[in-house]
């Protein structure tokens, strides 16, 4: 560690002890202006044998215990590096310099599991429904969802998942280590939007190292750290994937992609279904989504479909309004055709039917014929004069008396002709014999 970095850390350690309580907020806001402080603290945490490690951990715990949100976020940004230091020391079985890191992590954990009154907190999480739109999906993009009785019964119901109450821990053991670390990562993910670029890079590096140490992929990644395998849990990997997803969309595409592949590699070896499900879902979405900004400056975002303000109705949907509109169009086209016939001198083009009968067939054997429309007759008279034959327009309201009488007389004449032909054939047959 350079003497300049050591001087920056020592100055930071001394100035907070002399601050009054009224100046804590202003001091927290001024920490972001100290650009050389954060890299120097990272160097102290990575050097496990540094003399400044214990006072730095104590100072970070004082920051978190103060209750100032900005100071708490300042401490949380070093959480991935602190977790790796703890895991690497435990894997090397050299706990001489890990006591201060364990005390810091246990202190943050015990502060987060209780509320202001000292009672155990129970965290609740609402699981979104796929039938309702969110910032991640649109129901229309998933496809048609069958409206079954079970789906209708569950529509509008939200599933709530609870976490807690959590037990207080006084020391790390093999049984509770990853329970505490998973909870700390969940607190870190809750403040991801406030984390710096260096913190996101540290999270990706932590994910890759934890998942590949002791496995053949360590040689591919050319990582020369510890070579012993680290025990992980499925819940721990899920929390890592959550942070990696944010890093992928906020300027760390290369490190995030490698970290996600390494986590999926370890999840496949351990057969963790939860981690495989979440990781593969994120990987598939990143392949199909377009990231707007390709530079590391500024946040990157995924394009999603925005819920429209107006209701979307298919043009081919059959509704009562579309049926009425279709009828209006049909009547308007008929009136236009009659008007065009009258303008051509009153010459009507007859409609040819295969059966010879126009109109629809009624139940009693009669045919539904058109009656003249008074509006069309008046138009024809006005255009062609009163001397010519008037055009008969279609009217679906019933039969005309004269037209029906003509039809009856035609049927009777046809019947007489058939009877006469039959009687003539019969008489001709008798004369032969």
Tab-separated table of N, CA and C in Angstrom, residues 267-345:
chain	number	residue	atom	x	y	z
A	267	UNK	N	-24.169	-23.475	-10.820
A	267	UNK	CA	-25.524	-23.960	-10.545
A	267	UNK	C	-25.800	-25.277	-11.269
A	268	UNK	N	-25.235	-25.455	-12.459
A	268	UNK	CA	-25.392	-26.728	-13.156
A	268	UNK	C	-24.637	-27.850	-12.452
A	269	UNK	N	-23.467	-27.536	-11.932
A	269	UNK	CA	-22.708	-28.561	-11.222
A	269	UNK	C	-23.376	-28.961	-9.918
A	270	UNK	N	-23.977	-27.976	-9.240
A	270	UNK	CA	-24.633	-28.252	-7.961
A	270	UNK	C	-26.095	-28.660	-8.112
A	271	UNK	N	-26.643	-28.533	-9.343
A	271	UNK	CA	-28.057	-28.848	-9.606
A	271	UNK	C	-28.973	-28.002	-8.718
A	272	UNK	N	-28.801	-26.665	-8.802
A	272	UNK	CA	-29.658	-25.735	-8.066
A	272	UNK	C	-30.755	-25.236	-9.008
A	273	UNK	N	-31.996	-25.689	-8.864
A	273	UNK	CA	-33.038	-25.293	-9.831
A	273	UNK	C	-33.391	-23.814	-9.760
A	274	UNK	N	-33.394	-23.216	-8.553
A	274	UNK	CA	-33.768	-21.801	-8.446
A	274	UNK	C	-32.764	-20.912	-9.176
A	275	UNK	N	-31.490	-21.158	-8.936
A	275	UNK	CA	-30.465	-20.351	-9.603
A	275	UNK	C	-30.471	-20.565	-11.109
A	276	UNK	N	-30.692	-21.800	-11.560
A	276	UNK	CA	-30.753	-22.061	-12.994
A	276	UNK	C	-31.942	-21.361	-13.641
A	277	UNK	N	-33.071	-21.359	-12.966
A	277	UNK	CA	-34.271	-20.730	-13.521
A	277	UNK	C	-34.076	-19.225	-13.665
A	278	UNK	N	-33.600	-18.573	-12.596
A	278	UNK	CA	-33.422	-17.118	-12.640
A	278	UNK	C	-32.300	-16.733	-13.605
A	279	UNK	N	-31.187	-17.440	-13.555
A	279	UNK	CA	-30.064	-17.106	-14.416
A	279	UNK	C	-30.360	-17.295	-15.883
A	280	UNK	N	-30.999	-18.403	-16.248
A	280	UNK	CA	-31.328	-18.630	-17.662
A	280	UNK	C	-32.379	-17.650	-18.157
A	281	UNK	N	-33.298	-17.260	-17.287
A	281	UNK	CA	-34.304	-16.266	-17.690
A	281	UNK	C	-33.648	-14.925	-18.000
A	282	UNK	N	-32.705	-14.515	-17.162
A	282	UNK	CA	-32.005	-13.249	-17.403
A	282	UNK	C	-31.143	-13.343	-18.654
A	283	UNK	N	-30.487	-14.470	-18.834
A	283	UNK	CA	-29.630	-14.637	-20.018
A	283	UNK	C	-30.447	-14.605	-21.303
A	284	UNK	N	-31.617	-15.222	-21.287
A	284	UNK	CA	-32.482	-15.201	-22.477
A	284	UNK	C	-32.999	-13.800	-22.755
A	285	UNK	N	-33.362	-13.078	-21.705
A	285	UNK	CA	-33.861	-11.720	-21.904
A	285	UNK	C	-32.772	-10.793	-22.418
A	286	UNK	N	-31.538	-11.011	-21.996
A	286	UNK	CA	-30.447	-10.151	-22.469
A	286	UNK	C	-30.118	-10.422	-23.932
A	287	UNK	N	-30.330	-11.650	-24.397
A	287	UNK	CA	-30.087	-11.953	-25.809
A	287	UNK	C	-31.144	-11.315	-26.697
A	288	UNK	N	-32.403	-11.280	-26.227
A	288	UNK	CA	-33.474	-10.754	-27.062
A	288	UNK	C	-33.728	-9.283	-26.899
A	289	UNK	N	-33.175	-8.660	-25.863
A	289	UNK	CA	-33.446	-7.249	-25.612
A	289	UNK	C	-32.365	-6.376	-26.222
A	290	UNK	N	-32.735	-5.177	-26.555
A	290	UNK	CA	-31.797	-4.201	-27.127
A	290	UNK	C	-31.399	-3.223	-26.039
A	291	UNK	N	-30.095	-3.145	-25.766
A	291	UNK	CA	-29.603	-2.199	-24.777
A	291	UNK	C	-29.330	-0.873	-25.470
A	292	UNK	N	-29.867	0.187	-24.914
A	292	UNK	CA	-29.832	1.480	-25.593
A	292	UNK	C	-28.423	2.051	-25.673
A	293	UNK	N	-27.766	2.157	-24.530
A	293	UNK	CA	-26.458	2.812	-24.500
A	293	UNK	C	-25.365	1.764	-24.446
A	294	UNK	N	-24.363	1.887	-25.312
A	294	UNK	CA	-23.257	0.944	-25.336
A	294	UNK	C	-22.035	1.448	-24.581
A	295	UNK	N	-22.084	2.650	-24.088
A	295	UNK	CA	-20.967	3.194	-23.333
A	295	UNK	C	-21.200	2.992	-21.846
A	296	UNK	N	-20.130	3.081	-21.087
A	296	UNK	CA	-20.226	2.920	-19.648
A	296	UNK	C	-20.721	4.175	-18.955
A	297	UNK	N	-20.806	5.263	-19.679
A	297	UNK	CA	-21.273	6.504	-19.081
A	297	UNK	C	-22.792	6.485	-19.052
A	298	UNK	N	-23.349	6.570	-17.869
A	298	UNK	CA	-24.791	6.583	-17.736
A	298	UNK	C	-25.361	5.186	-17.654
A	299	UNK	N	-26.601	5.132	-17.287
A	299	UNK	CA	-27.274	3.849	-17.093
A	299	UNK	C	-27.762	3.295	-18.420
A	300	UNK	N	-27.726	1.991	-18.533
A	300	UNK	CA	-28.269	1.315	-19.693
A	300	UNK	C	-29.633	0.765	-19.316
A	301	UNK	N	-30.485	0.634	-20.282
A	301	UNK	CA	-31.841	0.194	-19.995
A	301	UNK	C	-32.285	-0.784	-21.063
A	302	UNK	N	-33.270	-1.590	-20.717
A	302	UNK	CA	-33.832	-2.579	-21.615
A	302	UNK	C	-35.138	-2.043	-22.163
A	303	UNK	N	-35.320	-2.157	-23.488
A	303	UNK	CA	-36.548	-1.687	-24.092
A	303	UNK	C	-37.672	-2.668	-23.790
A	304	UNK	N	-38.767	-2.149	-23.244
A	304	UNK	CA	-39.943	-2.951	-22.962
A	304	UNK	C	-41.147	-2.272	-23.584
A	305	UNK	N	-42.185	-3.039	-23.797
A	305	UNK	CA	-43.409	-2.497	-24.370
A	305	UNK	C	-44.174	-1.738	-23.306
A	306	UNK	N	-44.606	-0.530	-23.637
A	306	UNK	CA	-45.335	0.305	-22.700
A	306	UNK	C	-46.816	0.008	-22.840
A	307	UNK	N	-47.517	-0.059	-21.726
A	307	UNK	CA	-48.942	-0.320	-21.739
A	307	UNK	C	-49.664	0.828	-22.448
A	308	UNK	N	-50.435	0.573	-23.483
A	308	UNK	CA	-51.098	1.657	-24.208
A	308	UNK	C	-52.170	2.315	-23.369
A	309	UNK	N	-52.417	3.593	-23.647
A	309	UNK	CA	-53.452	4.317	-22.914
A	309	UNK	C	-54.837	3.980	-23.414
A	310	UNK	N	-54.977	3.615	-24.691
A	310	UNK	CA	-56.274	3.239	-25.242
A	310	UNK	C	-56.372	1.733	-25.328
A	311	UNK	N	-57.588	1.247	-25.268
A	311	UNK	CA	-57.809	-0.199	-25.322
A	311	UNK	C	-57.565	-0.700	-26.734
A	312	UNK	N	-56.859	-1.821	-26.810
A	312	UNK	CA	-56.533	-2.409	-28.102
A	312	UNK	C	-57.571	-3.470	-28.455
A	313	UNK	N	-58.316	-3.259	-29.576
A	313	UNK	CA	-59.318	-4.201	-30.046
A	313	UNK	C	-58.913	-4.643	-31.440
A	314	UNK	N	-58.936	-5.916	-31.673
A	314	UNK	CA	-58.552	-6.430	-32.979
A	314	UNK	C	-59.530	-5.956	-34.044
A	315	UNK	N	-58.999	-5.668	-35.236
A	315	UNK	CA	-59.867	-5.234	-36.330
A	315	UNK	C	-60.790	-6.344	-36.792
A	316	UNK	N	-60.391	-7.564	-36.595
A	316	UNK	CA	-61.201	-8.698	-37.022
A	316	UNK	C	-62.156	-9.191	-35.950
A	317	UNK	N	-62.188	-8.518	-34.805
A	317	UNK	CA	-63.062	-8.959	-33.729
A	317	UNK	C	-64.514	-8.690	-34.109
A	318	UNK	N	-65.391	-9.663	-33.886
A	318	UNK	CA	-66.816	-9.545	-34.192
A	318	UNK	C	-67.514	-9.003	-32.968
A	319	UNK	N	-68.011	-7.794	-33.067
A	319	UNK	CA	-68.754	-7.159	-31.990
A	319	UNK	C	-70.088	-6.678	-32.530
A	320	UNK	N	-70.968	-6.258	-31.619
A	320	UNK	CA	-72.275	-5.742	-32.032
A	320	UNK	C	-72.125	-4.473	-32.871
A	321	UNK	N	-71.111	-3.665	-32.529
A	321	UNK	CA	-70.879	-2.449	-33.303
A	321	UNK	C	-70.419	-2.771	-34.725
A	322	UNK	N	-69.549	-3.779	-34.867
A	322	UNK	CA	-69.090	-4.133	-36.205
A	322	UNK	C	-70.213	-4.728	-37.049
A	323	UNK	N	-71.136	-5.460	-36.413
A	323	UNK	CA	-72.273	-6.027	-37.164
A	323	UNK	C	-73.167	-4.921	-37.678
A	324	UNK	N	-73.465	-3.937	-36.826
A	324	UNK	CA	-74.287	-2.812	-37.267
A	324	UNK	C	-73.599	-2.026	-38.372
A	325	UNK	N	-72.281	-1.833	-38.233
A	325	UNK	CA	-71.563	-1.127	-39.282
A	325	UNK	C	-71.591	-1.871	-40.609
A	326	UNK	N	-71.512	-3.220	-40.534
A	326	UNK	CA	-71.566	-4.020	-41.765
A	326	UNK	C	-72.923	-3.876	-42.438
A	327	UNK	N	-74.017	-3.853	-41.647
A	327	UNK	CA	-75.347	-3.691	-42.238
A	327	UNK	C	-75.502	-2.325	-42.890
A	328	UNK	N	-74.987	-1.292	-42.221
A	328	UNK	CA	-75.084	0.044	-42.796
A	328	UNK	C	-74.330	0.125	-44.118
A	329	UNK	N	-73.158	-0.483	-44.170
A	329	UNK	CA	-72.401	-0.456	-45.412
A	329	UNK	C	-73.141	-1.174	-46.527
A	330	UNK	N	-73.835	-2.287	-46.191
A	330	UNK	CA	-74.556	-3.048	-47.202
A	330	UNK	C	-75.730	-2.245	-47.759
A	331	UNK	N	-76.508	-1.578	-46.859
A	331	UNK	CA	-77.632	-0.783	-47.307
A	331	UNK	C	-77.173	0.412	-48.138
A	332	UNK	N	-76.043	1.030	-47.710
A	332	UNK	CA	-75.537	2.167	-48.467
A	332	UNK	C	-75.088	1.742	-49.865
A	333	UNK	N	-74.456	0.554	-49.981
A	333	UNK	CA	-74.017	0.080	-51.291
A	333	UNK	C	-75.203	-0.229	-52.199
A	334	UNK	N	-76.295	-0.755	-51.616
A	334	UNK	CA	-77.476	-1.037	-52.419
A	334	UNK	C	-78.121	0.247	-52.935
A	335	UNK	N	-78.198	1.245	-52.056
A	335	UNK	CA	-78.772	2.507	-52.483
A	335	UNK	C	-77.917	3.167	-53.559
A	336	UNK	N	-76.588	3.072	-53.409
A	336	UNK	CA	-75.711	3.662	-54.415
A	336	UNK	C	-75.873	2.963	-55.760
A	337	UNK	N	-76.030	1.626	-55.735
A	337	UNK	CA	-76.200	0.903	-57.002
A	337	UNK	C	-77.501	1.275	-57.696
A	338	UNK	N	-78.576	1.454	-56.932
A	338	UNK	CA	-79.849	1.842	-57.531
A	338	UNK	C	-79.771	3.242	-58.110
A	339	UNK	N	-79.093	4.140	-57.369
A	339	UNK	CA	-78.936	5.494	-57.880
A	339	UNK	C	-78.130	5.500	-59.180
A	340	UNK	N	-77.100	4.644	-59.255
A	340	UNK	CA	-76.307	4.585	-60.489
A	340	UNK	C	-77.121	4.045	-61.646
A	341	UNK	N	-78.035	3.082	-61.385
A	341	UNK	CA	-78.888	2.550	-62.444
A	341	UNK	C	-79.832	3.616	-62.970
A	342	UNK	N	-80.394	4.409	-62.047
A	342	UNK	CA	-81.319	5.458	-62.482
A	342	UNK	C	-80.607	6.538	-63.280
A	343	UNK	N	-79.351	6.776	-62.965
A	343	UNK	CA	-78.610	7.776	-63.716
A	343	UNK	C	-78.220	7.290	-65.098
A	344	UNK	N	-78.237	5.953	-65.324
A	344	UNK	CA	-77.890	5.406	-66.634
A	344	UNK	C	-79.099	5.258	-67.542
A	345	UNK	N	-80.185	5.942	-67.216
A	345	UNK	CA	-81.352	5.908	-68.091
A	345	UNK	C	-82.392	4.910	-67.663
